[in-house]
Amino acid sequence: MSYDDNNIFAKILRQEIPCNKIYEDDFVLSFYDINPQKKIHALVIPKGKYVNLDDFILNATPDEIVGLLKGINIVAKKLGISSDVGKGYRALANISDHGGQEVPHLHFHLFGGERVGKMVE
Ligand code: AMP
């Protein structure tokens, strides 16, 4: 799994291209998906260079792993969709070819603001 420094999310992290930012801390950056599939569609990405969830699980530090998971909840809360302040949401990570991953930098999609619907088409 070699990381492509030219993927679009790497460029967003380097601020070479803009994003519609929701939240940022030492471990994560979150921004709105450019092509929303639900009323609320956010992305949460780790700041480290990880191709996908498997790469992250195998190679990330414990602090990075906690940072990403906490980041998902912080963003969901900020958007008013976490189960403690809102009505819930779906967190989804596409992984590699059969998972339908298009951008080779790990990202979680957060879908919410309405019923998300069927899990798999
Ligand atoms: P995936 O298929 O899981 O790799 O999802 C990639 C997602 O990135 C898609 O939902 C795209 O709409 C989204 N996307 C691609 N380019 C951008 C961008 N510049 N800013 C925000 N979202 C993007």
PDB file of C-alpha atoms and ligand atoms in Angstrom:
ATOM      1  CA  MET A   1       0.000   0.000   0.000  1.00  0.00           C
ATOM      2  CA  SER A   2       1.967   2.988  -1.144  1.00  0.00           C
ATOM      3  CA  TYR A   3       0.533   6.424  -0.510  1.00  0.00           C
ATOM      4  CA  ASP A   4       0.019   8.775  -3.466  1.00  0.00           C
ATOM      5  CA  ASP A   5       0.984  12.281  -2.361  1.00  0.00           C
ATOM      6  CA  ASN A   6      -0.958  13.723  -5.286  1.00  0.00           C
ATOM      7  CA  ASN A   7      -4.396  12.467  -4.245  1.00  0.00           C
ATOM      8  CA  ILE A   8      -7.008  15.186  -3.833  1.00  0.00           C
ATOM      9  CA  PHE A   9      -7.291  14.908  -0.038  1.00  0.00           C
ATOM     10  CA  ALA A  10      -3.496  15.212   0.342  1.00  0.00           C
ATOM     11  CA  LYS A  11      -3.773  18.447  -1.658  1.00  0.00           C
ATOM     12  CA  ILE A  12      -6.586  19.646   0.622  1.00  0.00           C
ATOM     13  CA  LEU A  13      -4.459  18.838   3.702  1.00  0.00           C
ATOM     14  CA  ARG A  14      -1.575  20.837   2.209  1.00  0.00           C
ATOM     15  CA  GLN A  15      -4.063  23.670   1.486  1.00  0.00           C
ATOM     16  CA  GLU A  16      -3.225  23.536  -2.210  1.00  0.00           C
ATOM     17  CA  ILE A  17      -6.926  23.295  -2.966  1.00  0.00           C
ATOM     18  CA  PRO A  18      -9.775  24.634  -0.817  1.00  0.00           C
ATOM     19  CA  CYS A  19     -12.400  22.735   1.131  1.00  0.00           C
ATOM     20  CA  ASN A  20     -15.557  23.691   2.962  1.00  0.00           C
ATOM     21  CA  LYS A  21     -14.125  23.038   6.408  1.00  0.00           C
ATOM     22  CA  ILE A  22     -16.217  21.803   9.329  1.00  0.00           C
ATOM     23  CA  TYR A  23     -13.564  20.978  11.923  1.00  0.00           C
ATOM     24  CA  GLU A  24      -9.824  20.508  12.377  1.00  0.00           C
ATOM     25  CA  ASP A  25      -7.536  19.389  15.189  1.00  0.00           C
ATOM     26  CA  ASP A  26      -4.121  17.688  15.498  1.00  0.00           C
ATOM     27  CA  PHE A  27      -5.452  14.384  14.157  1.00  0.00           C
ATOM     28  CA  VAL A  28      -8.283  15.063  11.724  1.00  0.00           C
ATOM     29  CA  LEU A  29      -9.658  17.422   9.126  1.00  0.00           C
ATOM     30  CA  SER A  30     -13.359  17.412   8.304  1.00  0.00           C
ATOM     31  CA  PHE A  31     -15.091  19.089   5.388  1.00  0.00           C
ATOM     32  CA  TYR A  32     -18.295  18.790   3.357  1.00  0.00           C
ATOM     33  CA  ASP A  33     -18.354  16.328   0.474  1.00  0.00           C
ATOM     34  CA  ILE A  34     -18.327  18.186  -2.851  1.00  0.00           C
ATOM     35  CA  ASN A  35     -21.072  15.919  -4.206  1.00  0.00           C
ATOM     36  CA  PRO A  36     -23.455  15.333  -1.264  1.00  0.00           C
ATOM     37  CA  GLN A  37     -25.473  12.109  -1.299  1.00  0.00           C
ATOM     38  CA  LYS A  38     -27.671  13.043   1.682  1.00  0.00           C
ATOM     39  CA  LYS A  39     -28.930  16.262   3.344  1.00  0.00           C
ATOM     40  CA  ILE A  40     -25.753  16.222   5.433  1.00  0.00           C
ATOM     41  CA  HIS A  41     -22.687  14.580   3.907  1.00  0.00           C
ATOM     42  CA  ALA A  42     -19.398  15.257   5.661  1.00  0.00           C
ATOM     43  CA  LEU A  43     -15.979  13.666   5.317  1.00  0.00           C
ATOM     44  CA  VAL A  44     -13.557  13.058   8.174  1.00  0.00           C
ATOM     45  CA  ILE A  45      -9.956  12.288   7.271  1.00  0.00           C
ATOM     46  CA  PRO A  46      -6.878  11.588   9.376  1.00  0.00           C
ATOM     47  CA  LYS A  47      -3.979  14.015   8.937  1.00  0.00           C
ATOM     48  CA  GLY A  48      -1.539  11.115   8.561  1.00  0.00           C
ATOM     49  CA  LYS A  49      -0.801   9.513   5.199  1.00  0.00           C
ATOM     50  CA  TYR A  50      -2.976   6.386   5.223  1.00  0.00           C
ATOM     51  CA  VAL A  51      -4.361   4.867   2.038  1.00  0.00           C
ATOM     52  CA  ASN A  52      -7.361   3.152   3.590  1.00  0.00           C
ATOM     53  CA  LEU A  53      -8.767   1.707   6.809  1.00  0.00           C
ATOM     54  CA  ASP A  54      -6.601  -1.419   6.685  1.00  0.00           C
ATOM     55  CA  ASP A  55      -3.447   0.669   6.272  1.00  0.00           C
ATOM     56  CA  PHE A  56      -4.597   2.836   9.198  1.00  0.00           C
ATOM     57  CA  ILE A  57      -5.345  -0.099  11.513  1.00  0.00           C
ATOM     58  CA  LEU A  58      -1.998  -1.714  10.719  1.00  0.00           C
ATOM     59  CA  ASN A  59       0.200   1.372  10.856  1.00  0.00           C
ATOM     60  CA  ALA A  60      -1.388   4.251  12.767  1.00  0.00           C
ATOM     61  CA  THR A  61      -0.323   5.079  16.326  1.00  0.00           C
ATOM     62  CA  PRO A  62      -2.784   4.563  19.199  1.00  0.00           C
ATOM     63  CA  ASP A  63      -3.102   8.362  19.486  1.00  0.00           C
ATOM     64  CA  GLU A  64      -3.965   8.651  15.787  1.00  0.00           C
ATOM     65  CA  ILE A  65      -6.572   5.889  16.083  1.00  0.00           C
ATOM     66  CA  VAL A  66      -8.222   7.485  19.099  1.00  0.00           C
ATOM     67  CA  GLY A  67      -7.930  10.903  17.445  1.00  0.00           C
ATOM     68  CA  LEU A  68      -9.812   9.762  14.341  1.00  0.00           C
ATOM     69  CA  LEU A  69     -12.577   7.999  16.257  1.00  0.00           C
ATOM     70  CA  LYS A  70     -13.041  10.951  18.616  1.00  0.00           C
ATOM     71  CA  GLY A  71     -12.953  13.268  15.593  1.00  0.00           C
ATOM     72  CA  ILE A  72     -15.901  11.464  14.021  1.00  0.00           C
ATOM     73  CA  ASN A  73     -17.992  12.049  17.155  1.00  0.00           C
ATOM     74  CA  ILE A  74     -16.881  15.670  17.492  1.00  0.00           C
ATOM     75  CA  VAL A  75     -17.893  16.383  13.887  1.00  0.00           C
ATOM     76  CA  ALA A  76     -21.211  14.519  14.207  1.00  0.00           C
ATOM     77  CA  LYS A  77     -21.986  16.489  17.349  1.00  0.00           C
ATOM     78  CA  LYS A  78     -21.049  19.765  15.640  1.00  0.00           C
ATOM     79  CA  LEU A  79     -23.427  18.904  12.790  1.00  0.00           C
ATOM     80  CA  GLY A  80     -26.204  18.031  15.269  1.00  0.00           C
ATOM     81  CA  ILE A  81     -26.491  14.432  14.078  1.00  0.00           C
ATOM     82  CA  SER A  82     -24.675  12.418  16.761  1.00  0.00           C
ATOM     83  CA  SER A  83     -26.897  10.131  18.806  1.00  0.00           C
ATOM     84  CA  ASP A  84     -26.369  12.216  21.953  1.00  0.00           C
ATOM     85  CA  VAL A  85     -27.543  15.518  20.422  1.00  0.00           C
ATOM     86  CA  GLY A  86     -29.450  14.416  17.311  1.00  0.00           C
ATOM     87  CA  LYS A  87     -31.102  11.529  15.509  1.00  0.00           C
ATOM     88  CA  GLY A  88     -28.046   9.610  14.367  1.00  0.00           C
ATOM     89  CA  TYR A  89     -26.143   9.132  11.164  1.00  0.00           C
ATOM     90  CA  ARG A  90     -24.177   6.604   9.117  1.00  0.00           C
ATOM     91  CA  ALA A  91     -20.372   6.481   9.190  1.00  0.00           C
ATOM     92  CA  LEU A  92     -18.973   4.642   6.201  1.00  0.00           C
ATOM     93  CA  ALA A  93     -15.508   3.931   4.845  1.00  0.00           C
ATOM     94  CA  ASN A  94     -15.056   2.521   1.347  1.00  0.00           C
ATOM     95  CA  ILE A  95     -11.963   0.343   1.173  1.00  0.00           C
ATOM     96  CA  SER A  96     -10.020  -0.284  -2.044  1.00  0.00           C
ATOM     97  CA  ASP A  97     -11.365  -1.677  -5.306  1.00  0.00           C
ATOM     98  CA  HIS A  98     -14.363  -3.797  -4.312  1.00  0.00           C
ATOM     99  CA  GLY A  99     -15.240  -1.259  -1.592  1.00  0.00           C
ATOM    100  CA  GLY A 100     -15.615   1.429  -4.252  1.00  0.00           C
ATOM    101  CA  GLN A 101     -12.928   3.733  -2.860  1.00  0.00           C
ATOM    102  CA  GLU A 102     -12.109   6.554  -5.276  1.00  0.00           C
ATOM    103  CA  VAL A 103      -9.775   8.773  -3.247  1.00  0.00           C
ATOM    104  CA  PRO A 104      -6.760   6.848  -1.869  1.00  0.00           C
ATOM    105  CA  HIS A 105      -6.529   8.677   1.461  1.00  0.00           C
ATOM    106  CA  LEU A 106      -8.578   7.133   4.297  1.00  0.00           C
ATOM    107  CA  HIS A 107     -11.846   8.961   4.834  1.00  0.00           C
ATOM    108  CA  PHE A 108     -15.084   8.345   6.677  1.00  0.00           C
ATOM    109  CA  HIS A 109     -18.293   9.584   5.110  1.00  0.00           C
ATOM    110  CA  LEU A 110     -20.866  10.861   7.623  1.00  0.00           C
ATOM    111  CA  PHE A 111     -24.392  10.811   6.211  1.00  0.00           C
ATOM    112  CA  GLY A 112     -27.307  12.312   8.138  1.00  0.00           C
ATOM    113  CA  GLY A 113     -29.919  15.022   8.519  1.00  0.00           C
ATOM    114  CA  GLU A 114     -32.533  12.585   7.200  1.00  0.00           C
ATOM    115  CA  ARG A 115     -33.093   8.823   7.160  1.00  0.00           C
ATOM    116  CA  VAL A 116     -30.111   7.391   5.336  1.00  0.00           C
ATOM    117  CA  GLY A 117     -31.938   4.357   3.993  1.00  0.00           C
ATOM    118  CA  LYS A 118     -30.842   0.948   2.771  1.00  0.00           C
ATOM    119  CA  MET A 119     -27.360  -0.064   3.852  1.00  0.00           C
ATOM    120  CA  VAL A 120     -26.176  -1.646   0.604  1.00  0.00           C
ATOM    121  CA  GLU A 121     -27.567  -1.283  -2.902  1.00  0.00           C
TER     122      GLU A 121
HETATM  123  P1  AMP B   1     -14.849   7.393  -1.993  1.00  0.00           P
HETATM  124  O1  AMP B   1     -15.584   6.829  -3.167  1.00  0.00           O
HETATM  125  O2  AMP B   1     -15.243   6.717  -0.700  1.00  0.00           O
HETATM  126  O3  AMP B   1     -13.351   7.406  -2.203  1.00  0.00           O
HETATM  127  O4  AMP B   1     -15.345   8.878  -1.825  1.00  0.00           O
HETATM  128  C1  AMP B   1     -14.670   9.987  -2.302  1.00  0.00           C
HETATM  129  C2  AMP B   1     -15.556  11.177  -2.019  1.00  0.00           C
HETATM  130  O5  AMP B   1     -14.785  12.351  -2.124  1.00  0.00           O
HETATM  131  C3  AMP B   1     -16.726  11.333  -2.977  1.00  0.00           C
HETATM  132  O6  AMP B   1     -17.944  11.322  -2.223  1.00  0.00           O
HETATM  133  C4  AMP B   1     -16.469  12.685  -3.638  1.00  0.00           C
HETATM  134  O7  AMP B   1     -17.656  13.413  -3.882  1.00  0.00           O
HETATM  135  C5  AMP B   1     -15.594  13.373  -2.613  1.00  0.00           C
HETATM  136  N1  AMP B   1     -14.720  14.410  -3.130  1.00  0.00           N
HETATM  137  C6  AMP B   1     -13.885  14.341  -4.211  1.00  0.00           C
HETATM  138  N2  AMP B   1     -13.210  15.488  -4.367  1.00  0.00           N
HETATM  139  C7  AMP B   1     -13.603  16.303  -3.348  1.00  0.00           C
HETATM  140  C8  AMP B   1     -13.267  17.632  -2.949  1.00  0.00           C
HETATM  141  N3  AMP B   1     -12.366  18.369  -3.634  1.00  0.00           N
HETATM  142  N4  AMP B   1     -13.859  18.153  -1.849  1.00  0.00           N
HETATM  143  C9  AMP B   1     -14.778  17.429  -1.158  1.00  0.00           C
HETATM  144  N5  AMP B   1     -15.127  16.167  -1.472  1.00  0.00           N
HETATM  145  C10 AMP B   1     -14.558  15.612  -2.552  1.00  0.00           C
END
